[in-house]
Short mmCIF file of N, CA and C in Angstrom, two decimals:
data_model
loop_
_atom_site.label_atom_id
_atom_site.label_comp_id
_atom_site.label_asym_id
_atom_site.label_seq_id
_atom_site.Cartn_x
_atom_site.Cartn_y
_atom_site.Cartn_z
N SER X 992 0.90 -1.21 0.04
CA SER X 992 -0.15 -0.07 0.05
C SER X 992 0.85 1.44 -0.12
N GLY X 993 2.12 1.15 -0.29
CA GLY X 993 2.97 2.35 -0.53
C GLY X 993 3.71 2.71 0.84
N ASN X 994 3.48 2.10 1.77
CA ASN X 994 4.35 2.13 2.93
C ASN X 994 5.73 1.76 3.10
N LEU X 995 6.44 2.54 3.76
CA LEU X 995 7.90 2.16 4.02
C LEU X 995 7.99 1.24 5.09
N TRP X 996 8.78 0.05 5.30
CA TRP X 996 9.03 -0.24 6.61
C TRP X 996 10.49 -0.57 7.10
N LEU X 997 10.92 -0.35 8.23
CA LEU X 997 12.09 -0.14 8.65
C LEU X 997 12.21 -1.29 10.04
N PHE X 998 13.31 -2.21 9.72
CA PHE X 998 13.60 -3.06 10.92
C PHE X 998 14.87 -2.48 11.42
N GLY X 999 14.81 -2.22 12.81
CA GLY X 999 16.17 -2.19 13.42
C GLY X 999 17.30 -1.76 12.75
N GLY X 1000 18.45 -2.15 13.18
CA GLY X 1000 19.69 -2.06 12.81
C GLY X 1000 20.76 -1.83 14.00
N ASP X 1001 22.08 -2.16 13.62
CA ASP X 1001 22.91 -2.20 14.83
C ASP X 1001 22.42 -2.50 16.00
N GLU X 1002 21.90 -3.89 16.04
CA GLU X 1002 21.37 -4.80 17.06
C GLU X 1002 19.94 -4.01 17.61
N PHE X 1003 19.35 -3.44 17.16
CA PHE X 1003 18.06 -3.07 17.50
C PHE X 1003 16.88 -3.85 16.99
N SER X 1004 15.85 -4.32 17.78
CA SER X 1004 14.84 -4.89 17.15
C SER X 1004 13.43 -4.11 16.97
N ASP X 1005 13.58 -3.11 16.78
CA ASP X 1005 12.51 -2.24 16.43
C ASP X 1005 11.72 -2.06 15.17
N LEU X 1006 10.70 -2.09 14.88
CA LEU X 1006 9.75 -2.18 13.54
C LEU X 1006 8.93 -1.08 13.58
N TRP X 1007 9.19 -0.23 12.15
CA TRP X 1007 8.71 1.21 12.02
C TRP X 1007 8.06 1.14 10.79
N LYS X 1008 6.83 1.82 10.52
CA LYS X 1008 6.27 1.91 9.61
C LYS X 1008 6.22 3.51 8.93
N PHE X 1009 6.45 3.97 7.98
CA PHE X 1009 6.30 5.02 7.52
C PHE X 1009 5.11 5.31 6.39
N ASP X 1010 4.16 6.22 6.77
CA ASP X 1010 2.97 6.51 5.55
C ASP X 1010 3.33 7.65 4.74
N PRO X 1011 3.61 7.38 3.62
CA PRO X 1011 3.88 8.52 2.74
C PRO X 1011 2.94 9.60 2.63
N THR X 1012 1.52 9.13 2.62
CA THR X 1012 0.44 10.05 2.57
C THR X 1012 0.29 11.03 3.88
N THR X 1013 0.69 10.46 5.06
CA THR X 1013 0.81 11.34 6.23
C THR X 1013 2.08 12.24 6.45
N LYS X 1014 3.22 11.25 5.88
CA LYS X 1014 4.57 11.69 6.22
C LYS X 1014 4.96 11.62 7.72
N GLU X 1015 4.42 10.28 8.27
CA GLU X 1015 4.47 10.10 9.79
C GLU X 1015 4.98 8.64 9.80
N TRP X 1016 6.30 8.81 10.83
CA TRP X 1016 6.57 7.26 11.34
C TRP X 1016 5.52 6.88 12.45
N MET X 1017 5.61 5.49 12.63
CA MET X 1017 4.81 5.01 13.59
C MET X 1017 5.51 3.50 14.01
N TRP X 1018 5.73 3.61 15.26
CA TRP X 1018 6.65 2.61 15.99
C TRP X 1018 5.51 1.48 16.03
N VAL X 1019 5.93 0.36 15.54
CA VAL X 1019 4.85 -0.91 15.33
C VAL X 1019 5.05 -1.81 16.33
N SER X 1020 6.43 -2.29 16.68
CA SER X 1020 6.79 -3.46 17.59
C SER X 1020 8.26 -3.17 17.84
N GLY X 1021 8.61 -4.18 18.73
CA GLY X 1021 10.09 -4.27 19.05
C GLY X 1021 10.52 -3.21 20.06
N SER X 1022 11.72 -3.88 20.67
CA SER X 1022 12.45 -3.17 21.57
C SER X 1022 12.88 -1.90 21.26
N ASN X 1023 13.13 -1.03 22.36
CA ASN X 1023 14.04 0.25 22.27
C ASN X 1023 15.37 0.13 22.87
N SER X 1024 15.88 -1.03 23.13
CA SER X 1024 17.31 -1.08 23.63
C SER X 1024 18.11 -2.18 22.48
N THR X 1025 19.27 -1.88 22.52
CA THR X 1025 20.28 -2.76 21.82
C THR X 1025 20.37 -4.21 22.48
N GLY X 1026 20.78 -5.25 21.33
CA GLY X 1026 20.99 -6.50 22.14
C GLY X 1026 19.89 -7.32 22.76
N SER X 1027 18.61 -6.94 22.15
CA SER X 1027 17.47 -7.57 22.53
C SER X 1027 17.42 -9.04 21.99
N PRO X 1028 17.15 -9.91 22.88
CA PRO X 1028 17.06 -11.36 22.38
C PRO X 1028 15.96 -11.62 21.39
N GLY X 1029 16.01 -12.70 20.88
CA GLY X 1029 14.64 -12.89 19.92
C GLY X 1029 13.96 -14.07 21.02
N VAL X 1030 12.53 -13.86 20.56
CA VAL X 1030 11.59 -14.86 21.06
C VAL X 1030 11.07 -15.52 19.75
N TYR X 1031 11.20 -17.04 19.88
CA TYR X 1031 10.97 -17.54 18.59
C TYR X 1031 9.82 -18.38 19.00
N GLY X 1032 9.50 -18.45 19.91
CA GLY X 1032 8.03 -19.64 20.19
C GLY X 1032 8.18 -21.02 19.49
N THR X 1033 7.02 -21.29 19.00
CA THR X 1033 6.93 -22.56 18.14
C THR X 1033 7.01 -22.28 16.47
N LEU X 1034 8.06 -23.03 15.94
CA LEU X 1034 8.56 -22.96 14.78
C LEU X 1034 7.23 -23.30 13.91
N GLY X 1035 6.92 -22.37 13.03
CA GLY X 1035 5.77 -22.24 12.16
C GLY X 1035 4.42 -21.81 12.79
N VAL X 1036 4.42 -21.25 13.90
CA VAL X 1036 3.21 -20.88 14.55
C VAL X 1036 3.35 -19.62 14.81
N ALA X 1037 2.34 -18.66 14.12
CA ALA X 1037 2.26 -17.40 14.61
C ALA X 1037 1.60 -16.94 15.82
N ALA X 1038 2.47 -15.98 16.56
CA ALA X 1038 2.13 -15.61 17.80
C ALA X 1038 2.32 -14.36 17.99
N ALA X 1039 1.92 -13.11 18.72
CA ALA X 1039 2.01 -11.89 18.89
C ALA X 1039 3.23 -11.60 19.79
N GLY X 1040 3.60 -12.69 20.51
CA GLY X 1040 4.97 -12.55 21.47
C GLY X 1040 6.20 -12.99 20.68
N ASN X 1041 5.85 -13.63 19.41
CA ASN X 1041 7.26 -13.90 18.64
C ASN X 1041 7.89 -12.41 18.13
N VAL X 1042 9.00 -12.40 18.37
CA VAL X 1042 9.67 -10.98 18.11
C VAL X 1042 11.34 -11.37 17.63
N PRO X 1043 11.69 -11.17 16.29
CA PRO X 1043 13.24 -11.43 15.95
C PRO X 1043 14.19 -10.55 16.87
N GLY X 1044 15.24 -11.08 17.38
CA GLY X 1044 16.10 -10.33 18.27
C GLY X 1044 16.86 -9.34 17.23
N GLY X 1045 17.54 -8.27 18.21
CA GLY X 1045 18.11 -7.25 17.59
C GLY X 1045 19.26 -7.79 16.73
N ARG X 1046 19.47 -7.09 15.38
CA ARG X 1046 20.45 -7.66 14.50
C ARG X 1046 20.87 -6.49 13.50
N SER X 1047 21.80 -6.83 12.76
CA SER X 1047 22.29 -5.93 11.66
C SER X 1047 22.63 -6.80 10.52
N SER X 1048 22.69 -6.15 9.51
CA SER X 1048 23.01 -6.83 7.85
C SER X 1048 21.97 -7.90 7.40
N ALA X 1049 20.82 -7.60 8.17
CA ALA X 1049 19.92 -8.76 7.46
C ALA X 1049 19.15 -8.33 6.15
N VAL X 1050 18.58 -9.41 5.42
CA VAL X 1050 18.08 -9.08 4.02
C VAL X 1050 16.37 -9.08 4.45
N SER X 1051 15.56 -8.36 3.67
CA SER X 1051 14.03 -7.93 4.10
C SER X 1051 13.26 -7.73 2.63
N TRP X 1052 12.25 -8.30 2.45
CA TRP X 1052 11.53 -7.93 1.09
C TRP X 1052 10.10 -7.93 1.38
N ILE X 1053 9.16 -7.50 0.78
CA ILE X 1053 7.69 -7.66 0.75
C ILE X 1053 7.18 -8.78 -0.31
N ASP X 1054 6.48 -9.51 0.06
CA ASP X 1054 5.76 -10.36 -0.86
C ASP X 1054 4.74 -10.02 -1.46
N GLY X 1055 4.11 -10.66 -2.65
CA GLY X 1055 2.97 -10.16 -3.52
C GLY X 1055 1.66 -10.15 -2.44
N ASN X 1056 1.83 -10.51 -1.54
CA ASN X 1056 0.47 -10.41 -0.59
C ASN X 1056 0.64 -9.31 0.39
N GLY X 1057 1.87 -8.67 0.44
CA GLY X 1057 2.15 -7.39 1.19
C GLY X 1057 2.71 -7.67 2.54
N ASN X 1058 3.19 -8.82 2.64
CA ASN X 1058 3.90 -9.60 3.93
C ASN X 1058 5.27 -9.12 4.09
N LEU X 1059 5.93 -8.59 5.17
CA LEU X 1059 7.30 -8.46 5.31
C LEU X 1059 8.21 -9.55 5.87
N TRP X 1060 9.11 -9.77 5.16
CA TRP X 1060 9.98 -10.87 5.26
C TRP X 1060 11.32 -10.72 5.88
N LEU X 1061 11.94 -11.19 6.63
CA LEU X 1061 13.40 -10.94 7.38
C LEU X 1061 14.20 -11.95 7.54
N PHE X 1062 15.23 -12.23 7.12
CA PHE X 1062 16.10 -13.60 6.98
C PHE X 1062 17.45 -12.64 7.53
N GLY X 1063 17.96 -13.72 8.31
CA GLY X 1063 19.25 -13.57 8.86
C GLY X 1063 19.90 -12.71 9.52
N GLY X 1064 21.30 -12.43 9.39
CA GLY X 1064 21.97 -11.07 9.63
C GLY X 1064 22.86 -11.44 10.87
N PHE X 1065 23.23 -10.43 11.44
CA PHE X 1065 24.33 -10.59 12.66
C PHE X 1065 23.58 -10.05 14.04
N GLY X 1066 23.43 -10.89 14.88
CA GLY X 1066 22.70 -10.00 15.91
C GLY X 1066 22.45 -11.27 17.17
N VAL X 1067 21.52 -11.03 17.87
CA VAL X 1067 21.25 -11.95 18.91
C VAL X 1067 20.12 -12.98 18.83
N ASP X 1068 20.33 -14.02 19.38
CA ASP X 1068 19.57 -15.31 19.18
C ASP X 1068 18.52 -15.30 20.51
N SER X 1069 17.80 -16.36 20.69
CA SER X 1069 16.91 -16.39 21.93
C SER X 1069 17.86 -16.64 23.19
N THR X 1070 18.90 -16.92 23.37
CA THR X 1070 19.60 -17.28 24.40
C THR X 1070 20.30 -15.77 24.84
N GLY X 1071 20.37 -14.94 23.84
CA GLY X 1071 21.15 -13.80 24.32
C GLY X 1071 22.43 -13.81 23.41
N ALA X 1072 22.88 -15.02 22.92
CA ALA X 1072 24.15 -15.26 22.29
C ALA X 1072 24.24 -14.31 20.89
N GLY X 1073 25.55 -13.64 20.54
CA GLY X 1073 25.74 -13.06 19.56
C GLY X 1073 26.24 -13.69 18.20
N GLY X 1074 26.12 -13.50 16.95
CA GLY X 1074 26.57 -14.29 15.92
C GLY X 1074 25.72 -14.11 14.83
N PHE X 1075 26.15 -14.98 13.74
CA PHE X 1075 25.39 -14.71 12.65
C PHE X 1075 24.30 -15.81 12.77
N LEU X 1076 23.03 -15.20 11.92
CA LEU X 1076 21.90 -15.58 12.35
C LEU X 1076 21.31 -16.29 11.08
N ASN X 1077 20.57 -17.57 11.20
CA ASN X 1077 19.84 -18.22 10.03
C ASN X 1077 18.25 -18.05 10.22
N ASP X 1078 17.82 -17.40 10.56
CA ASP X 1078 16.56 -17.36 10.71
C ASP X 1078 15.48 -16.58 9.82
N LEU X 1079 14.36 -17.13 9.51
CA LEU X 1079 13.43 -16.45 8.56
C LEU X 1079 12.09 -16.12 9.72
N TRP X 1080 11.70 -14.83 9.26
CA TRP X 1080 10.53 -14.45 9.87
C TRP X 1080 9.51 -13.68 8.51
N GLU X 1081 8.24 -13.49 9.34
CA GLU X 1081 7.25 -13.52 8.29
C GLU X 1081 6.42 -12.21 9.31
N TYR X 1082 6.22 -11.27 8.80
CA TYR X 1082 5.31 -10.39 9.27
C TYR X 1082 4.07 -9.78 8.43
N GLN X 1083 2.72 -10.12 9.18
CA GLN X 1083 1.76 -9.79 8.37
C GLN X 1083 0.82 -8.75 8.90
N PRO X 1084 1.19 -7.43 8.22
CA PRO X 1084 0.37 -6.15 8.61
C PRO X 1084 -0.91 -6.18 8.61
#
């Protein structure tokens, strides 16, 4: 729908949406501190409490249905350990 999505960076796990019509940013989800660990829940089961950990150098894209996808990067896993990540997340706005 023309919105711009921004996820964290430098180990933040905050998700922001920019609406070009109103020219306003909205904080959608995530932590406002660095080094936040991921909450993975059950593989393949969507839950409001699931959140990717803080990371940098991840790859993201929007699919044909408008879902936001996030893959990998360098950051923090569910145990708080830092390193290269190999996780795939889907966000359905």
